Short mmCIF file of C-alpha atoms and ligand atoms in Angstrom, two decimals:
data_model
loop_
_atom_site.label_atom_id
_atom_site.label_comp_id
_atom_site.label_asym_id
_atom_site.label_seq_id
_atom_site.Cartn_x
_atom_site.Cartn_y
_atom_site.Cartn_z
CA MET B 1 -249.67 -62.99 3.18
CA GLN B 2 -252.39 -64.38 0.64
CA GLY B 3 -253.61 -61.95 -2.33
CA SER B 4 -256.98 -61.62 -1.19
CA ILE B 5 -255.86 -59.77 1.62
CA TYR B 6 -253.97 -57.34 -0.45
CA THR B 7 -257.06 -56.65 -3.48
CA ALA B 8 -259.50 -56.39 -0.45
CA PHE B 9 -257.43 -53.85 1.08
CA SER B 10 -256.91 -52.06 -2.73
CA ASP B 11 -260.60 -52.27 -3.16
CA MET B 12 -261.22 -50.62 0.28
CA ILE B 13 -258.66 -47.81 -0.45
CA VAL B 14 -259.90 -47.38 -3.68
CA GLU B 15 -263.77 -47.07 -2.81
CA GLN B 16 -263.58 -45.28 0.38
CA MET B 17 -260.69 -43.04 -0.84
CA GLY B 18 -260.70 -42.99 -4.34
CA MET B 19 -257.89 -44.02 -6.94
CA GLU B 20 -255.76 -41.20 -6.53
CA GLN B 21 -254.96 -42.47 -2.97
CA TRP B 22 -254.14 -45.50 -3.58
CA ASN B 23 -251.53 -44.57 -6.00
CA GLU B 24 -250.23 -42.34 -3.55
CA LEU B 25 -249.70 -45.07 -1.18
CA ILE B 26 -248.26 -47.31 -3.65
CA GLU B 27 -245.53 -44.67 -4.58
CA GLN B 28 -244.71 -43.78 -0.75
CA THR B 29 -244.56 -47.03 0.75
CA ASP B 30 -242.61 -48.24 -3.38
CA PRO B 31 -243.73 -52.29 -2.60
CA PRO B 32 -241.94 -54.98 -4.45
CA SER B 33 -245.16 -56.13 -6.06
CA GLN B 34 -245.53 -52.56 -7.09
CA GLY B 35 -248.99 -52.76 -5.56
CA ILE B 36 -250.38 -55.10 -8.27
CA TYR B 37 -251.97 -58.06 -6.45
CA THR B 38 -253.23 -61.39 -7.27
CA SER B 39 -255.71 -63.27 -5.23
CA GLY B 40 -253.82 -66.37 -5.27
CA GLU B 41 -250.46 -65.19 -4.67
CA GLN B 42 -248.46 -64.70 -1.56
CA TYR B 43 -246.95 -61.26 -1.00
CA LEU B 44 -244.63 -59.62 2.01
CA ASP B 45 -246.59 -59.37 5.06
CA SER B 46 -244.14 -55.88 5.19
CA GLU B 47 -246.22 -54.53 1.98
CA LEU B 48 -249.25 -54.49 4.23
CA ILE B 49 -248.08 -52.89 7.09
CA ASN B 50 -246.13 -50.48 5.75
CA MET B 51 -249.38 -49.16 3.97
CA VAL B 52 -251.40 -49.10 6.95
CA GLN B 53 -248.23 -47.24 8.99
CA ALA B 54 -248.40 -44.65 6.05
CA LEU B 55 -252.22 -44.27 6.11
CA SER B 56 -252.56 -44.30 9.35
CA ILE B 57 -249.71 -40.97 9.37
CA LYS B 58 -252.18 -39.85 6.29
CA THR B 59 -255.54 -39.90 8.16
CA GLY B 60 -254.32 -39.57 11.77
CA ILE B 61 -256.15 -42.60 12.55
CA ASP B 62 -254.27 -45.17 14.87
CA VAL B 63 -252.74 -48.29 13.49
CA GLU B 64 -255.12 -50.57 15.75
CA PRO B 65 -258.56 -49.05 15.04
CA LEU B 66 -257.67 -48.70 10.80
CA ILE B 67 -256.86 -52.63 10.70
CA GLU B 68 -259.69 -53.27 12.76
CA LYS B 69 -261.86 -51.25 9.93
CA PHE B 70 -260.05 -53.11 7.46
CA GLY B 71 -261.04 -56.71 9.27
CA ARG B 72 -264.45 -55.33 9.05
CA TYR B 73 -264.27 -54.68 5.57
CA LEU B 74 -262.27 -57.67 4.96
CA PHE B 75 -265.07 -59.97 6.12
CA LYS B 76 -267.52 -59.48 3.46
CA LYS B 77 -264.76 -60.19 0.94
CA LEU B 78 -263.85 -63.67 2.56
CA TYR B 79 -267.35 -64.54 3.38
CA ASP B 80 -268.72 -64.15 -0.23
CA THR B 81 -265.26 -66.59 -1.85
CA SER B 82 -265.69 -68.66 1.17
CA PRO B 83 -264.68 -72.13 -0.11
CA VAL B 84 -266.96 -73.83 2.17
CA ASP B 85 -270.64 -73.94 1.84
CA ILE B 86 -272.06 -71.76 5.07
CA SER B 87 -275.07 -70.83 3.89
CA ASN B 88 -276.64 -73.60 6.55
CA LEU B 89 -275.23 -71.31 9.31
CA ASN B 90 -277.90 -68.64 10.90
CA ASN B 91 -276.05 -67.04 13.64
CA LEU B 92 -272.96 -65.56 14.61
CA LYS B 93 -271.69 -68.19 17.08
CA SER B 94 -272.33 -71.33 14.80
CA PHE B 95 -270.59 -69.25 12.40
CA LEU B 96 -267.65 -68.37 14.57
CA LEU B 97 -267.17 -72.04 16.02
CA VAL B 98 -266.39 -73.66 12.94
CA ILE B 99 -263.42 -71.01 11.42
CA ASP B 100 -260.71 -72.94 12.67
CA ASN B 101 -261.80 -76.49 12.13
CA LEU B 102 -263.47 -76.25 8.85
CA ILE B 103 -262.85 -73.38 6.92
CA HIS B 104 -259.53 -73.04 7.76
CA VAL B 105 -259.02 -76.34 6.76
CA GLU B 106 -260.33 -76.05 3.38
CA VAL B 107 -258.16 -72.83 2.82
CA LYS B 108 -254.99 -74.83 3.97
CA ARG B 109 -256.30 -77.54 1.43
CA LEU B 110 -256.78 -75.27 -1.46
CA HIS B 111 -253.77 -72.99 -0.66
CA PRO B 112 -251.44 -74.92 0.82
CA GLU B 113 -248.78 -72.50 1.11
CA ALA B 114 -251.08 -69.86 3.33
CA TYR B 115 -250.06 -68.71 7.11
CA LEU B 116 -253.08 -68.97 8.78
CA PRO B 117 -253.93 -67.64 12.46
CA THR B 118 -254.97 -70.95 15.08
CA PHE B 119 -258.19 -70.29 17.32
CA GLU B 120 -259.27 -72.16 19.92
CA TYR B 121 -262.59 -71.86 21.69
CA GLU B 122 -264.08 -71.67 25.25
CA THR B 123 -267.64 -71.86 26.11
CA ILE B 124 -268.64 -69.64 29.20
CA ASP B 125 -272.25 -69.68 28.78
CA ASP B 126 -274.83 -69.01 25.89
CA ASN B 127 -273.71 -65.38 25.14
CA THR B 128 -270.36 -65.56 25.78
CA LEU B 129 -267.40 -67.13 24.11
CA ILE B 130 -264.07 -66.79 24.23
CA MET B 131 -261.74 -67.18 21.29
CA TYR B 132 -257.78 -67.68 22.08
CA TYR B 133 -256.07 -65.97 18.46
CA SER B 134 -252.76 -67.12 17.89
CA SER B 135 -250.82 -66.40 14.90
CA LYS B 136 -246.91 -64.98 14.34
CA ARG B 137 -248.06 -62.70 12.19
CA LYS B 138 -250.11 -60.88 15.69
CA LEU B 139 -252.79 -59.72 13.50
CA CYS B 140 -255.48 -59.74 16.24
CA HIS B 141 -256.96 -56.21 15.41
CA VAL B 142 -257.49 -57.60 12.04
CA SER B 143 -259.64 -60.40 13.47
CA ILE B 144 -261.17 -58.54 15.67
CA GLY B 145 -262.79 -56.52 12.54
CA LEU B 146 -263.07 -59.87 10.69
CA ILE B 147 -265.56 -60.43 14.00
CA PHE B 148 -267.43 -57.56 13.34
CA GLY B 149 -267.88 -57.89 9.88
CA ALA B 150 -269.41 -61.49 10.53
CA ALA B 151 -271.72 -59.45 13.25
CA ASP B 152 -272.86 -56.93 10.41
CA GLN B 153 -273.17 -60.11 8.16
CA PHE B 154 -275.64 -62.30 10.60
CA ASN B 155 -277.13 -58.59 11.59
CA GLU B 156 -275.82 -59.35 15.54
CA THR B 157 -274.68 -56.68 17.74
CA VAL B 158 -271.49 -57.97 19.71
CA LEU B 159 -269.04 -56.67 22.31
CA ILE B 160 -265.52 -57.65 22.08
CA GLU B 161 -263.36 -57.46 25.05
CA HIS B 162 -259.55 -58.20 24.55
CA PRO B 163 -257.68 -58.71 28.14
CA GLU B 164 -254.86 -60.76 26.89
CA CYS B 165 -252.78 -59.75 23.96
CA MET B 166 -249.41 -61.07 22.39
CA HIS B 167 -248.53 -57.35 21.68
CA HIS B 168 -248.43 -57.25 25.68
CA GLY B 169 -246.73 -60.27 26.31
CA ALA B 170 -249.09 -62.69 26.56
CA SER B 171 -248.85 -66.38 24.31
CA ARG B 172 -251.82 -65.43 22.53
CA CYS B 173 -254.40 -62.94 22.65
CA LYS B 174 -257.89 -63.59 24.18
CA LEU B 175 -260.69 -62.25 22.50
CA VAL B 176 -263.99 -62.22 24.97
CA ILE B 177 -267.20 -62.30 22.61
CA ASN B 178 -270.30 -61.47 24.21
CA PHE B 179 -273.44 -62.13 21.78
CA LYS B 180 -275.88 -59.17 22.57
CA GLY B 181 -278.46 -61.10 19.89
CA HIS B 182 -280.47 -60.17 16.75
CA ASN B 183 -280.37 -56.19 15.66
CA GLU B 184 -284.16 -54.90 15.12
ZN1 ZN N 1 -254.15 -59.11 20.76
#
């Protein structure tokens, strides 16, 4: 996985739980990288998975909500370093609609070795968008967290349903996003 994911994860742990907790996680999971991450490099997926599992045991929070929480945090970091100028997008839906065919295309151009999930879209009505998530990594909960993070960015409220999931035998995850509009 792309190093920028790891630097964000490390930032989140250090900011929210302290350096000591980060060092403890590294000690516990003993990653090949020794926990030293550079945004442009690639690291083993298992390093992140192992740290999330260790953190889940430590905090008593289930893995899925933990991953979602991380996704929400990660959004801000990714948004701030977006390779595409997205400053003209002023609402969540228009942003979500350009992830697959604009933002990911550019990320892939800059980092050909990066493996990215793919999204397919289905518009139900003005307030409802379906995003079908496919990835060999099956990190749908990161995507859900990222969408909540994007909603924070645009100061909007969303509801997300996840009626079909790769973890439960579906070929792709179905995320039903219901836009509730701008926050007061
Ligand atoms: Zn899923």
